[in-house]
Tab-separated table of C-alpha atoms and ligand atoms in Angstrom:
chain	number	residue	atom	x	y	z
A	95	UNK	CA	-16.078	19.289	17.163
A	96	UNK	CA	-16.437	16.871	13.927
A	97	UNK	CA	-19.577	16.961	12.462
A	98	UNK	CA	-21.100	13.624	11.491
A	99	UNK	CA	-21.803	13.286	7.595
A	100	UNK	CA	-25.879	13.359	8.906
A	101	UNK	CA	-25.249	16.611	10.192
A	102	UNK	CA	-23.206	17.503	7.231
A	103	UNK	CA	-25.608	16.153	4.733
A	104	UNK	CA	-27.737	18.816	5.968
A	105	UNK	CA	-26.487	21.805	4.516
A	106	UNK	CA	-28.815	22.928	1.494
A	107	UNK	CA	-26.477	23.926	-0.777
A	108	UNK	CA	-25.281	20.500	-1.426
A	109	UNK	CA	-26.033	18.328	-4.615
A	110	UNK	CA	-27.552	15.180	-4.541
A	111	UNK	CA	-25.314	12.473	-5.884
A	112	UNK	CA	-22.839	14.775	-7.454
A	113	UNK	CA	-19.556	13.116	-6.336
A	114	UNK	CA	-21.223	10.061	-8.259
A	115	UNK	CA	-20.326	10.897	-11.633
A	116	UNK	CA	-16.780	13.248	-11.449
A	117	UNK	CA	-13.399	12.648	-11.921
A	118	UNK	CA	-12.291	12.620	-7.999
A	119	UNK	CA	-10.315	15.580	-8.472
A	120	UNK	CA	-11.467	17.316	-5.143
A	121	UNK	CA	-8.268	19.852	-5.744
A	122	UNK	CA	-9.542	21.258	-9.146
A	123	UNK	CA	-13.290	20.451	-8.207
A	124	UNK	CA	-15.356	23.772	-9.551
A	125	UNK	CA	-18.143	22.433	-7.045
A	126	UNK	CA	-15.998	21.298	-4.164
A	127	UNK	CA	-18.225	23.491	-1.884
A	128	UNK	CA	-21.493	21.881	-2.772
A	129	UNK	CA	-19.855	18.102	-2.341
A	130	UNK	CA	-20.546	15.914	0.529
A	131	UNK	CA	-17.784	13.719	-0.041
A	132	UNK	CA	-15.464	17.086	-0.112
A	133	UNK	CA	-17.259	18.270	2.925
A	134	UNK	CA	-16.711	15.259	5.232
A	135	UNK	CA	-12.789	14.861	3.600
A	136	UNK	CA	-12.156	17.803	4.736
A	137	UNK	CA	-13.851	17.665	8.152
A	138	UNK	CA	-11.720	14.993	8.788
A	139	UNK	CA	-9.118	17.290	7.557
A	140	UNK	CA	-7.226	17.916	11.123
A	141	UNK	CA	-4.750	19.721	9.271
A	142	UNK	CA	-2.210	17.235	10.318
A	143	UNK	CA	0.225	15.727	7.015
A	144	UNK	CA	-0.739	12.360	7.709
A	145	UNK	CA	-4.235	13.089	7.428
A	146	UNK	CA	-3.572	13.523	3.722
A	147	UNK	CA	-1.284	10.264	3.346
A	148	UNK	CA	-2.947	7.641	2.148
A	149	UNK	CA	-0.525	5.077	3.584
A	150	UNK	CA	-0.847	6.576	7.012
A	151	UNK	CA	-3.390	4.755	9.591
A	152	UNK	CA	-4.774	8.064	10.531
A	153	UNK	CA	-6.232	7.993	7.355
A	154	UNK	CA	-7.664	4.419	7.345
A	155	UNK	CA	-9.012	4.721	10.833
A	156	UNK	CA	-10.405	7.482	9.729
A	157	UNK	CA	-11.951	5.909	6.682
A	158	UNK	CA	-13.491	3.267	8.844
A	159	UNK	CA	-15.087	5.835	11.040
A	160	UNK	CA	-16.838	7.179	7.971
A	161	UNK	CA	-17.836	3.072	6.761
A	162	UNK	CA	-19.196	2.799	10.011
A	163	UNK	CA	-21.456	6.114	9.821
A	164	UNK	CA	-22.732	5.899	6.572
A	165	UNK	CA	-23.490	2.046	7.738
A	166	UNK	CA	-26.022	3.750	9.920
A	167	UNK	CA	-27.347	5.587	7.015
A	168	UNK	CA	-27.785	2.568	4.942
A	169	UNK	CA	-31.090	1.818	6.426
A	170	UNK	CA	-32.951	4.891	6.129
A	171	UNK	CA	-31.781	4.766	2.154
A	172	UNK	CA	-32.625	1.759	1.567
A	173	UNK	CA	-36.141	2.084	3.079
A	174	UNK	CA	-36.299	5.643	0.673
A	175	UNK	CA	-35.414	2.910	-2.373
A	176	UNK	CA	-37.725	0.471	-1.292
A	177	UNK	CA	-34.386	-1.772	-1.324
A	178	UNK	CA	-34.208	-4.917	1.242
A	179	UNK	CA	-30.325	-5.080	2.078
A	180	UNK	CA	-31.756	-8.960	3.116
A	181	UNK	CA	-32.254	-10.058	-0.503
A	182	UNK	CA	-28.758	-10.569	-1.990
A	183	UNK	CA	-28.144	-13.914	-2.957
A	184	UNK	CA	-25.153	-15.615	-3.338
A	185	UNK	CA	-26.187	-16.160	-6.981
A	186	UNK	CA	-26.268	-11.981	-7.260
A	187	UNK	CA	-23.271	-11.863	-5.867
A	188	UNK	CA	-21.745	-14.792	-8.773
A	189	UNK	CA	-23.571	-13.211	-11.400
A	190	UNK	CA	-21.849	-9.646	-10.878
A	191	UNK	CA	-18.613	-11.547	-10.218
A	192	UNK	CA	-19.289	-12.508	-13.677
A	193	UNK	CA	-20.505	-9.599	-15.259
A	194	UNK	CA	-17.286	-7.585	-14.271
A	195	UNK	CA	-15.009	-9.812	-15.399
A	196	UNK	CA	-17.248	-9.787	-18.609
A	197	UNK	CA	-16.137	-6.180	-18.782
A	198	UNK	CA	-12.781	-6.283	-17.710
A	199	UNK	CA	-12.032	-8.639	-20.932
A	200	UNK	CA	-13.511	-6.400	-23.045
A	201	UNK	CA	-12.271	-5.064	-26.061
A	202	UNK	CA	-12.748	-1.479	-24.982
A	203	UNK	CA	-11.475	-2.341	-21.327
A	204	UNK	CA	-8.319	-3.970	-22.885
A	205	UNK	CA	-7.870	-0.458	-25.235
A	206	UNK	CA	-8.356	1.597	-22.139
A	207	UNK	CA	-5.570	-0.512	-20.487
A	208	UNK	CA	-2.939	-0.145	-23.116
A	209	UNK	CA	-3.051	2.851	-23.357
A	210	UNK	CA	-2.427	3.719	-19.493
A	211	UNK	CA	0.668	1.345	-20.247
A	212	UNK	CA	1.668	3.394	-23.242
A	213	UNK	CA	1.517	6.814	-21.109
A	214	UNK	CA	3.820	5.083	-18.611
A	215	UNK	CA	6.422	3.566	-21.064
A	216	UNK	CA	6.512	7.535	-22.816
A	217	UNK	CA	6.988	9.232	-19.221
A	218	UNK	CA	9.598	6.548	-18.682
A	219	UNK	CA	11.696	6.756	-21.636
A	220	UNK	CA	11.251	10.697	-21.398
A	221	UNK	CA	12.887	10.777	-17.658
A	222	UNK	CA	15.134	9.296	-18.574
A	223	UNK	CA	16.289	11.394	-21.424
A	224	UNK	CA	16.005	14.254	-19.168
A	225	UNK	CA	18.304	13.232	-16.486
A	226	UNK	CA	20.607	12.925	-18.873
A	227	UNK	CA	19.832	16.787	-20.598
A	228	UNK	CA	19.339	17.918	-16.717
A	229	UNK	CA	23.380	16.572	-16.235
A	230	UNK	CA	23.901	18.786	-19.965
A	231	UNK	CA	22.382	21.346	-18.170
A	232	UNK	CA	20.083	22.087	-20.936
A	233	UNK	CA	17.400	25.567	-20.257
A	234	UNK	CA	13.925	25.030	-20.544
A	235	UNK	CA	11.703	28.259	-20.783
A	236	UNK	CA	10.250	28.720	-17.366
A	237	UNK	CA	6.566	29.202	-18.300
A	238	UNK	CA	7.114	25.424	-20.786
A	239	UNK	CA	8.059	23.711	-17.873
A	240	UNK	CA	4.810	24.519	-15.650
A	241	UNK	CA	2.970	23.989	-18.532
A	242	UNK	CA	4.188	20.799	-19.020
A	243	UNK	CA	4.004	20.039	-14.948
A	244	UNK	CA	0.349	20.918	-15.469
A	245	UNK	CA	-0.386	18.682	-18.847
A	246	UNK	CA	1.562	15.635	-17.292
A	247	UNK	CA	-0.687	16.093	-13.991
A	248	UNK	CA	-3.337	15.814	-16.356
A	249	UNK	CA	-2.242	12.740	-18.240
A	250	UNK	CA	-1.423	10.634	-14.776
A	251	UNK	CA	-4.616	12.112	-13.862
A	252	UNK	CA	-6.475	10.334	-16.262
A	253	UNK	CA	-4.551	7.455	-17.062
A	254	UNK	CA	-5.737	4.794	-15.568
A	255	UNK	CA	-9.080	6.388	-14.814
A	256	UNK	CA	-9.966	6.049	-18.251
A	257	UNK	CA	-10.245	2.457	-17.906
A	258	UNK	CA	-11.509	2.155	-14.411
A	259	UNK	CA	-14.410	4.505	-15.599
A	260	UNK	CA	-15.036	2.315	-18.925
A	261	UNK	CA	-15.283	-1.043	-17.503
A	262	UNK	CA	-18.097	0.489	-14.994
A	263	UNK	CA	-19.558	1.976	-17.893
A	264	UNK	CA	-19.332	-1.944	-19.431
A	265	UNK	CA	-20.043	-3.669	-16.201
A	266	UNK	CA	-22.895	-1.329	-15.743
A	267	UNK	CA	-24.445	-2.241	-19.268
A	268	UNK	CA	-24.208	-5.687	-18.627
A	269	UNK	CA	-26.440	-5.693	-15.488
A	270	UNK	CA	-28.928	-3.007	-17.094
A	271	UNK	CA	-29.308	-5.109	-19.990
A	272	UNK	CA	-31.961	-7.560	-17.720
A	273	UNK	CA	-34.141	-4.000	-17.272
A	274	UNK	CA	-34.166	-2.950	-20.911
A	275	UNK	CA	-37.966	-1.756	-20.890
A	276	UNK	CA	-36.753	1.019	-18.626
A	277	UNK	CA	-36.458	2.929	-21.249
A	278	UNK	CA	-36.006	6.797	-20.284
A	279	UNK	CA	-34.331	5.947	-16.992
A	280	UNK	CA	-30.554	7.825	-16.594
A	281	UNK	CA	-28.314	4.831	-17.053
A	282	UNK	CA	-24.964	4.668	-14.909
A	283	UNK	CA	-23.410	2.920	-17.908
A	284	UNK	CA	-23.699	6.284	-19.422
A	285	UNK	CA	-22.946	8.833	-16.591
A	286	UNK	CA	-19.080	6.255	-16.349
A	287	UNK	CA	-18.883	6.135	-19.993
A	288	UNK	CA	-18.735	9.840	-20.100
A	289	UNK	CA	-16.807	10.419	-17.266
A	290	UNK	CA	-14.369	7.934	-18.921
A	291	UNK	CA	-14.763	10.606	-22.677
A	292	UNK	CA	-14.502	13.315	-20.547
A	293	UNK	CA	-10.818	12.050	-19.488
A	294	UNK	CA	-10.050	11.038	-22.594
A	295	UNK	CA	-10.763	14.450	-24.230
A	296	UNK	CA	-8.688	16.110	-21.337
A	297	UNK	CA	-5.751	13.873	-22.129
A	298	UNK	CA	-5.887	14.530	-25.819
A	299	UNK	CA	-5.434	17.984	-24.451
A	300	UNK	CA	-2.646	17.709	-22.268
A	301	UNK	CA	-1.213	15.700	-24.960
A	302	UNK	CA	-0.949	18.534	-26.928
A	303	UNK	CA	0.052	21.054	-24.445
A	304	UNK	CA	3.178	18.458	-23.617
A	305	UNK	CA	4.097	18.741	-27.421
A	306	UNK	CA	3.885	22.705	-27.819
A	307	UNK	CA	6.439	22.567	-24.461
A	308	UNK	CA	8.949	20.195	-25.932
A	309	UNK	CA	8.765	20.103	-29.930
A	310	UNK	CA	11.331	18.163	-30.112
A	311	UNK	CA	9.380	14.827	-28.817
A	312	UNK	CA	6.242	15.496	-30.681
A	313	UNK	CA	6.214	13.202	-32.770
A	314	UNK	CA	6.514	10.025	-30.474
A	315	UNK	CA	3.364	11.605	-29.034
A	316	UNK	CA	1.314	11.220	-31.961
A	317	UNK	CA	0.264	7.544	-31.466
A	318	UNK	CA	-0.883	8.123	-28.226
A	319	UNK	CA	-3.074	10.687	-29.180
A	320	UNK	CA	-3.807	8.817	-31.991
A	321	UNK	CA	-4.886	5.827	-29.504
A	322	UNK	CA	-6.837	7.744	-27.183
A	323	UNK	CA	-9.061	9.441	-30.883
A	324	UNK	CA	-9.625	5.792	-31.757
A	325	UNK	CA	-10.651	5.244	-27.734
A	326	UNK	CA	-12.996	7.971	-27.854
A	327	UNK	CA	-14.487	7.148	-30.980
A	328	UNK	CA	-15.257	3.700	-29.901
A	329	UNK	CA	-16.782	4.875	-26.451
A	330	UNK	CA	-18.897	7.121	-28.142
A	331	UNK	CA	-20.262	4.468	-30.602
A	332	UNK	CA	-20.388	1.883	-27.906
A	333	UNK	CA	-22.216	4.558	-25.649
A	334	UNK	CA	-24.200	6.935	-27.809
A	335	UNK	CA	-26.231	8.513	-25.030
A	336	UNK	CA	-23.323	8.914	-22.684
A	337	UNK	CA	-22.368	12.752	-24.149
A	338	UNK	CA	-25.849	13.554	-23.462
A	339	UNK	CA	-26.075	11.797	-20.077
A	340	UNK	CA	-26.771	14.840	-17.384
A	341	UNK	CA	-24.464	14.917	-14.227
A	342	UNK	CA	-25.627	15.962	-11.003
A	343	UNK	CA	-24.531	19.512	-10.819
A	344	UNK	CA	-21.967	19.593	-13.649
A	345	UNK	CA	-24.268	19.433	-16.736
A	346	UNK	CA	-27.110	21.537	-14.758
A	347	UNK	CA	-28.012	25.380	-14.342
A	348	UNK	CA	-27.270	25.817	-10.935
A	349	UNK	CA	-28.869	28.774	-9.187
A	350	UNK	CA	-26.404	30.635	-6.580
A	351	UNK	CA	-25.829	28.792	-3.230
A	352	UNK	CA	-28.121	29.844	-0.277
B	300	SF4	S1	-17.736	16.298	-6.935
B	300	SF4	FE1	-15.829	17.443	-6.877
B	300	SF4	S2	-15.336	17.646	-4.697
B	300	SF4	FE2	-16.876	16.030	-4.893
B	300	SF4	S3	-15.706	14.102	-4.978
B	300	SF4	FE3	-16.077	14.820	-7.081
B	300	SF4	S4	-14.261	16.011	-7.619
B	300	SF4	FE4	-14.288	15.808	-5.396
């Protein structure tokens, strides 16, 4: 029988928060086991291929199930905060309107972007040149070609995530920026900033992994990993703390599951 995500949220071994700060990669997840959000995916898991389709209503229904349980939990959370759900204003609600589209416009948002179009247009051009070296029927090296399966994963991977994760990082700053005497406190511009450098850094290196498989085309990849240096550097001076910002359960000791 499914388990709800109360019953689920249960089991000890599980890290508070963890899912909160990682790159949504459940597959290559080293801490998969100690996720919640891995633990009710794949309890609604039925095995079934459509369960796994995003385009498939088994999954959406499925999705609303899960909004409607953790609706239930809301409460008891927000009680633990000391948050009343009653509050929000309208004028909240404008302000972050505001605020995000304060950080979608910004100059590190905008970098973020191009270069996710940049990937694309070098994938593009690259297909295409292959289809035509496929019809040549030109060898690659077995072991080059799952490397560079692997690297491109990497790259799409990332790609737009690198954005996504910066303007939270932004938007984030922008609404911490009115609670600036809390000094000490963990900031979630900092935990999405270094998600963000932590997909940058990833890309650099599947960047490089795509060159050492096809030599021939590294040079047009030296701008992009040109770009995403200049991207990093500028998150990191934008976010100084965010390197040193601990994760839940990624950047901890982590004594052996019970
Ligand atoms: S912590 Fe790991 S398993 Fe959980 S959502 Fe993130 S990537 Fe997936």
């Amino acid at each position: 029988m499914r388990r709800t995500l109360t019953e689920l949220a249960r089991n000890p071994d599980l890290i508070s928060g963890i899912y909160n700060y990682c790159d949504r990669w459940c597959e290559r997840c080293p801490l998969s086991s100690r996720c919640l959000l891995y633990a009710s995916e794949l309890e609604d898991d039925d095995g079934s291929p459509e369960s796994r389709d995003i385009q498939n209503e088994a999954f959406w229904k499925k999705l609303s199930s899960i909004f409607r349980e953790t609706q239930g939990m809301l409460k008891e959370w927000a009680d633990e905060a000391g948050v009343d759900l009653n509050e929000i204003k309208d004028e909240d609600d404008l302000n972050l309107r505001r605020k995000r589209r304060q950080a979608d416009k910004h100059a590190l948002a905008t970098a973020g972007k191009k270069y996710a179009n940049a990937a694309s247009d070098w994938f593009r051009e690259f297909d295409q040149i292959e289809e035509v070296s496929d019809l040549a029927a030109t060898e690659t090296e077995v072991d080059e070609a799952d490397r560079l399966v692997d690297a491109r994963e990497i790259i799409h991977w990332y790609q737009y995530q690198i954005a996504v994760k910066t303007i939270r990082a932004l938007s984030s700053r922008f609404e911490e920026s009115e609670f600036d005497e809390v000094d000490d406190y963990p900031r979630d511009s900092d935990g999405s900033a270094k998600v963000a450098l932590l997909g940058i850094d990833r890309s650099i290196a599947a960047w490089r992994l795509v060159q050492m498989s096809i030599s021939e085309r590294s040079e047009s990849i030296v701008p992009l990993i040109l770009q995403l240096e200049r991207l990093r550097q500028r998150t990191e001076r934008q976010f100084p703390n965010a390197r040193s910002f601990v994760r839940p359960g990624f950047d901890e000791i982590l004594g052996p599951p019970n």
